[in-house]
PDB file of C-alpha atoms in Angstrom:
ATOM      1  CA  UNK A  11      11.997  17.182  51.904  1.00 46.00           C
ATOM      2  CA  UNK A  12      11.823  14.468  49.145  1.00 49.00           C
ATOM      3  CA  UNK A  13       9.626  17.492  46.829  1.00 51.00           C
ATOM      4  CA  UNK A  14      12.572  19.943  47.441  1.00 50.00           C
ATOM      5  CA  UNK A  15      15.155  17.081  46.369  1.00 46.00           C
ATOM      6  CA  UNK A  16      13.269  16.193  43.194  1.00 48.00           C
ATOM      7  CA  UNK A  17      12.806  20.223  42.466  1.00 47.00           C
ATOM      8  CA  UNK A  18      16.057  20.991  42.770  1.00 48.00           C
ATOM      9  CA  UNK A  19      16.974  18.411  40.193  1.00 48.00           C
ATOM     10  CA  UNK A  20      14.547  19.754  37.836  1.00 49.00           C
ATOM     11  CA  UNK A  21      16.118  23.278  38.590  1.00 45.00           C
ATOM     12  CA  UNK A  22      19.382  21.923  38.288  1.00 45.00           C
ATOM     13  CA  UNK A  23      18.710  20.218  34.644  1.00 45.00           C
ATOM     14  CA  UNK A  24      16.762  23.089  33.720  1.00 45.00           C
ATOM     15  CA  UNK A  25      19.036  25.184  34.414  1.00 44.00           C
ATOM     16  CA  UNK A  26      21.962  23.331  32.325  1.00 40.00           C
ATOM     17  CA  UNK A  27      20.255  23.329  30.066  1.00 42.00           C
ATOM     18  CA  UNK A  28      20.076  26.987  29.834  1.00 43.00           C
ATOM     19  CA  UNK A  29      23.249  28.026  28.768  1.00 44.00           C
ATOM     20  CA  UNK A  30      22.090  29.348  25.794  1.00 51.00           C
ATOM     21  CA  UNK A  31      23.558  29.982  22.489  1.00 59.00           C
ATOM     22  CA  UNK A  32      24.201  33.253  20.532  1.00 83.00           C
ATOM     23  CA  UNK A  33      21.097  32.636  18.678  1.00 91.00           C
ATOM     24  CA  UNK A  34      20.436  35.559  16.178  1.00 92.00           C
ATOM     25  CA  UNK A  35      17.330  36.709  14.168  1.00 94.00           C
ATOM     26  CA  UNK A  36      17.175  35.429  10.259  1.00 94.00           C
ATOM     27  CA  UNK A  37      19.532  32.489  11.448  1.00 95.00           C
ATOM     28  CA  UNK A  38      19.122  28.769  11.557  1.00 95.00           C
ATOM     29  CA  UNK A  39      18.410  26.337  14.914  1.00 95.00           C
ATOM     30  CA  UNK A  40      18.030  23.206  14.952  1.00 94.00           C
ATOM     31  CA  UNK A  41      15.728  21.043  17.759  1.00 93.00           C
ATOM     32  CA  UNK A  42      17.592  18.486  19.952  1.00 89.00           C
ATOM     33  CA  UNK A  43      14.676  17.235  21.837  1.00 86.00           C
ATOM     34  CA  UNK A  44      12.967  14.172  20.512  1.00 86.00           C
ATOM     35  CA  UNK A  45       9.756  16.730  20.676  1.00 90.00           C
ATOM     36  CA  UNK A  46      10.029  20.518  20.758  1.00 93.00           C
ATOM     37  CA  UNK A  47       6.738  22.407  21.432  1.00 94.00           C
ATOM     38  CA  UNK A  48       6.185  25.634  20.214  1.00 96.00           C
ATOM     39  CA  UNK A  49       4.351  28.345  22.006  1.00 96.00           C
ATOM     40  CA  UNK A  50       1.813  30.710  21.381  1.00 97.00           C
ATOM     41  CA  UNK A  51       3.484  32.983  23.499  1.00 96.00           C
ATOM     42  CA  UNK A  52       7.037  33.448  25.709  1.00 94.00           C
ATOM     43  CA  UNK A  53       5.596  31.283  28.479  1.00 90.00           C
ATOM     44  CA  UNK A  54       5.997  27.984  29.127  1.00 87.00           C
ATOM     45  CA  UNK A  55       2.927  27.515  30.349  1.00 88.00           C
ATOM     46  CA  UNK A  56       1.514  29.037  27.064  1.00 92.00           C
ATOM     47  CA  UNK A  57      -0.879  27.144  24.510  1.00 95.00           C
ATOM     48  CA  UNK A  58       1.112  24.578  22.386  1.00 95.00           C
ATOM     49  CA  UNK A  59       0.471  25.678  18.732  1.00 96.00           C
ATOM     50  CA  UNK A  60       3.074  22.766  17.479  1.00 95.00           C
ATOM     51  CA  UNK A  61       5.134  20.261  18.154  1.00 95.00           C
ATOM     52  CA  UNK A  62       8.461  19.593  16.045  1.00 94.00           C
ATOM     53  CA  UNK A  63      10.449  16.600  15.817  1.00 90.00           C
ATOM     54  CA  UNK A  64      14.218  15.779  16.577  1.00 88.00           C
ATOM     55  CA  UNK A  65      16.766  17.832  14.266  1.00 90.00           C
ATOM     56  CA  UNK A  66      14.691  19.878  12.467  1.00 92.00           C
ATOM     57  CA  UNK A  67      15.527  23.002  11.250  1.00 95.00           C
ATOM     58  CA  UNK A  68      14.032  26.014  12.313  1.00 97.00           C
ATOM     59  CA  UNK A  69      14.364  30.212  10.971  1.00 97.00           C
ATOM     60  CA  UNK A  70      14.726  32.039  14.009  1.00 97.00           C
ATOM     61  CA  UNK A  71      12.019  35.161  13.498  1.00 97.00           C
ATOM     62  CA  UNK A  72      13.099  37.258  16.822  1.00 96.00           C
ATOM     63  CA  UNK A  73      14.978  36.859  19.685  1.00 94.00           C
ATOM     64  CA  UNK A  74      13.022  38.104  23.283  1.00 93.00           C
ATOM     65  CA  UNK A  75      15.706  37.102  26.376  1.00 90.00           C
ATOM     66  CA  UNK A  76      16.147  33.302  26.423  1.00 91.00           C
ATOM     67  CA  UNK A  77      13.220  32.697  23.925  1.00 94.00           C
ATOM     68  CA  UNK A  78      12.941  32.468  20.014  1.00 95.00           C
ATOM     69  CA  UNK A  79       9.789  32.743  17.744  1.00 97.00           C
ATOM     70  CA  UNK A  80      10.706  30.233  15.545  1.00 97.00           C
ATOM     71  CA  UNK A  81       9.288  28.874  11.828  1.00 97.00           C
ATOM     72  CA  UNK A  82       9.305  25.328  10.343  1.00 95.00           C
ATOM     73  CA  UNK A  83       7.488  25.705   6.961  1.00 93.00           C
ATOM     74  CA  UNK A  84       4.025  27.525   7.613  1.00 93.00           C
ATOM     75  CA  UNK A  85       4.298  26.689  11.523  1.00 94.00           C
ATOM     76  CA  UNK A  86       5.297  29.463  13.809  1.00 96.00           C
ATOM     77  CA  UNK A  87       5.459  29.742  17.399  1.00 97.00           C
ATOM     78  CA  UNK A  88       8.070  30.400  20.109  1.00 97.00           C
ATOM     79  CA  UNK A  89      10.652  28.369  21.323  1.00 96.00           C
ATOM     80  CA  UNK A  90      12.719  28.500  24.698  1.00 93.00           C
ATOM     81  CA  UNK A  91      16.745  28.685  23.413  1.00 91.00           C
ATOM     82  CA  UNK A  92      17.983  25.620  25.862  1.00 90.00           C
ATOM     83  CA  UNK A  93      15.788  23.494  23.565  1.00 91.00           C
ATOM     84  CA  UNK A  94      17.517  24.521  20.220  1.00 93.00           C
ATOM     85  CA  UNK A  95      20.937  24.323  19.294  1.00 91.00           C
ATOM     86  CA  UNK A  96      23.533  26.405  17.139  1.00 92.00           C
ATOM     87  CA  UNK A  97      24.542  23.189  15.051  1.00 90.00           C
ATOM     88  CA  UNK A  98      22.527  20.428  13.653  1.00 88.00           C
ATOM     89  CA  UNK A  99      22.468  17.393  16.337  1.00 84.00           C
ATOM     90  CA  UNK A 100      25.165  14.290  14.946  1.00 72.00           C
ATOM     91  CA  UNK A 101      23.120  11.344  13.663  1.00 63.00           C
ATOM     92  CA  UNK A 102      25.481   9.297  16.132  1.00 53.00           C
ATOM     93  CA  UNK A 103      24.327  10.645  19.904  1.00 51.00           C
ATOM     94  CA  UNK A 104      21.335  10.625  21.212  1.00 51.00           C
ATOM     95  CA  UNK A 105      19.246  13.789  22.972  1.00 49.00           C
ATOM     96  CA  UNK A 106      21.682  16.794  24.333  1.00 48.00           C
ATOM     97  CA  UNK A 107      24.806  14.680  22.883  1.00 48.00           C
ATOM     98  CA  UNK A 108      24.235  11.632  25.124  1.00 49.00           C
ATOM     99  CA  UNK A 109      25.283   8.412  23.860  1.00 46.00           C
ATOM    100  CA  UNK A 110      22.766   6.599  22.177  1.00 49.00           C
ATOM    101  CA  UNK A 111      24.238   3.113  23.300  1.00 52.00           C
ATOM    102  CA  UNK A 112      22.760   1.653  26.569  1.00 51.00           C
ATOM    103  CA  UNK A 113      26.261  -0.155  27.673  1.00 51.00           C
ATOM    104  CA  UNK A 114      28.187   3.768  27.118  1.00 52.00           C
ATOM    105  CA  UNK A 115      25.580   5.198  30.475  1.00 53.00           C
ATOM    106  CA  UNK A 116      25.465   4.291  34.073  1.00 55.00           C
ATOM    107  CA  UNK A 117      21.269   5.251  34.619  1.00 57.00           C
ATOM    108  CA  UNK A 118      20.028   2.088  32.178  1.00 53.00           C
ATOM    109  CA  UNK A 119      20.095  -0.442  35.024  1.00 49.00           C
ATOM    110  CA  UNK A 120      17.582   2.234  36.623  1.00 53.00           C
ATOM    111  CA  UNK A 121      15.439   3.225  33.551  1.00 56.00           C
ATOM    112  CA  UNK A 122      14.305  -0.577  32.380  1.00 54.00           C
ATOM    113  CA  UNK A 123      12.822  -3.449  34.075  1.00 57.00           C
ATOM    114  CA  UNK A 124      13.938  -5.431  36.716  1.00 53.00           C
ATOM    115  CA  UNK A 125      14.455  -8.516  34.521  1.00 63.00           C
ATOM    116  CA  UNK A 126      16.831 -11.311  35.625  1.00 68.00           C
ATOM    117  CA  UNK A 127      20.044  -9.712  33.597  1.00 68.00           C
ATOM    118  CA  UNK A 128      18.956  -6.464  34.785  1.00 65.00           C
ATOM    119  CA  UNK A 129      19.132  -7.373  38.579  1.00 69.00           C
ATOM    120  CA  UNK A 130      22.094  -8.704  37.659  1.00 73.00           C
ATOM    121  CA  UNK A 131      23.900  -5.916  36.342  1.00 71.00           C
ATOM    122  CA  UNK A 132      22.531  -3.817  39.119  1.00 71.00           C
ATOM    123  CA  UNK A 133      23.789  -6.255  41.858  1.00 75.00           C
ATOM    124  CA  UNK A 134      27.248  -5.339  40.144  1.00 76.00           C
ATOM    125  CA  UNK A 135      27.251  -1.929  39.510  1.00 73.00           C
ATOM    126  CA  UNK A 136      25.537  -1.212  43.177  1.00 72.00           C
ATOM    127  CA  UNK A 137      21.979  -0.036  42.045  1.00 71.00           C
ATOM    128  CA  UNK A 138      20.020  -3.138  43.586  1.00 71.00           C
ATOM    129  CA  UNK A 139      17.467  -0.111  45.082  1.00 75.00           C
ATOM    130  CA  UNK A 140      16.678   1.049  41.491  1.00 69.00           C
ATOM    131  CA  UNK A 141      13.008  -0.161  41.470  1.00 72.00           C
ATOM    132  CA  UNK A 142      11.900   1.166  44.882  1.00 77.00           C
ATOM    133  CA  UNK A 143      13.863   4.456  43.702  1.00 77.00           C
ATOM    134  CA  UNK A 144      11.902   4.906  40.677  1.00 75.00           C
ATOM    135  CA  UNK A 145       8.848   4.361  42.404  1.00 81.00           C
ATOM    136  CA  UNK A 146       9.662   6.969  44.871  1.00 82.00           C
ATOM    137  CA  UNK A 147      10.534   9.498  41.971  1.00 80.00           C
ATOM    138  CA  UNK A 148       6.846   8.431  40.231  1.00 81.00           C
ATOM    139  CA  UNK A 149       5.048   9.348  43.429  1.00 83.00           C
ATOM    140  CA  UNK A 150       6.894  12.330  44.324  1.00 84.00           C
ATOM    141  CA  UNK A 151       6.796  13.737  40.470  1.00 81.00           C
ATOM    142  CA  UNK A 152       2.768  13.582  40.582  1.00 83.00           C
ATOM    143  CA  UNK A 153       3.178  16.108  43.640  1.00 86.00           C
ATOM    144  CA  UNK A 154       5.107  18.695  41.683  1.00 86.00           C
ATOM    145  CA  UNK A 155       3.157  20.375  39.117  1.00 87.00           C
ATOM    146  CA  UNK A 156       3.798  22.238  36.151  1.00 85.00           C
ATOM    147  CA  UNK A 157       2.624  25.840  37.950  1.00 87.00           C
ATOM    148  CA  UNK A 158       4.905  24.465  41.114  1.00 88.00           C
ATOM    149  CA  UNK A 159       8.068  24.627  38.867  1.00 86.00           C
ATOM    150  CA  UNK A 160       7.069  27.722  36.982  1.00 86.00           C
ATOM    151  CA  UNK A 161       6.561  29.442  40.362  1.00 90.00           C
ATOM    152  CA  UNK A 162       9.839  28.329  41.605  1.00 90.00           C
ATOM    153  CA  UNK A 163      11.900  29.377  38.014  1.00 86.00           C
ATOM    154  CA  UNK A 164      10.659  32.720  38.692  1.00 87.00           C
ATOM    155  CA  UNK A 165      11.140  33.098  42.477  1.00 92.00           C
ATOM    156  CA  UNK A 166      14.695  31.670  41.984  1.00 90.00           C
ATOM    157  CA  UNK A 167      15.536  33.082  38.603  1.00 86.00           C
ATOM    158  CA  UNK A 168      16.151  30.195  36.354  1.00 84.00           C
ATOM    159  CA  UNK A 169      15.632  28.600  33.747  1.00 76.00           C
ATOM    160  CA  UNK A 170      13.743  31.200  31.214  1.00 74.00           C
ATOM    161  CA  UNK A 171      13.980  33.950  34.137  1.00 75.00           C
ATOM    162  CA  UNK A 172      17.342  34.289  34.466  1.00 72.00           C
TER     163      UNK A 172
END
C-alpha cells in the first residue's frame, strides 16, 4: 500500500510538472532543474549523452509530443518539455519557482537533521514524526525502480505519455 502511496506522488509531481509550454522549433528554453539530462533518444530511460546545469539556455532543434531535441553549444540531445521552461528562471527562486529561503517553506523541518532547534521547530509546527517519515520514504523509494515508474507513466498515461 505504502509503494502505491509513494507512486502516486511521483505520478502526481510528474505529472505537474507536465503542463508543458508552447515550445516551438528554432526557439529558446531555458533549464530549471539544478541538472537537466539530455537523451540520446525520446525515452527516459534512454542513454544520458549530457547533463546541463540550472538556467541555461538551450535552441530547441524539433519538437516530438512532450519532448525537445535540444542544443547547448556542440551538445545535443533530447529533453522532456516539463524540465524546460518558456522564460529564463529569476535569479531570486529556487527550482520550479520555489522560494529559495528555508523560513518561506513548510517541508525544511522534514528535509534536515533532527538537531536540537530542528526538533524544536517541529514540536511547533506538528512534524515531531519527520525522521521516522523520511526513513519510511528511503526504504520504500529503494522498492520503486526506475522501469516501475516508466511502466506505470505508460499504463496510466502520464507524464511523457500523455
Amino acid at each position: 500500500m505504502k509503494t502505491s502511496v509513494l507512486l502516486i506522488c511521483t505520478v502526481t509531481a510528474l505529472s505537474a510538472a507536465t503542463a508543458l509550454a508552447a515550445f516551438t522549433r528554432g526557439g529558446n528554453a531555458y533549464t530549471k532543474r539544478v541538472e537537466t539530462v539530455l537523451r540520446a533518444e525520446p525515452r527516459s530511460l534512454s542513454e544520458t549523452v549530457a547533463r546541463l546545469g540550472y538556467a541555461r539556455t538551450v535552441r530547441i532543434e524539433e519538437v516530438r509530443g512532450p519532448w525537445l531535441r535540444v542544443r547547448d553549444g556542440d551538445q545535443s540531445g533530447w529533453v522532456f518539455g516539463g524540465n524546460l521552461a518558456e522564460e529564463p528562471p529569476s535569479e531570486t527562486r529556487g527550482l520550479d519557482g520555489l522560494p529559495l529561503e528555508a523560513s518561506k517553506t513548510t517541508a525544511t523541518a522534514a528535509a534536515r537533521p533532527l538537531t536540537p532547534a530542528a526538533k524544536d521547530y517541529a514540536e511547533r509546527k506538528g512534524a515531531t514524526n519527520a525522521e521516522a517519515d523520511l526513513e519510511w520514504l528511503g526504504a520504500q523509494s529503494t522498492a520503486v525502480t526506475p522501469e516501475d515508474v516508466q511502466a506505470f507513466l505508460e499504463a496510466e498515461k502520464k507524464g511523457e505519455f500523455q
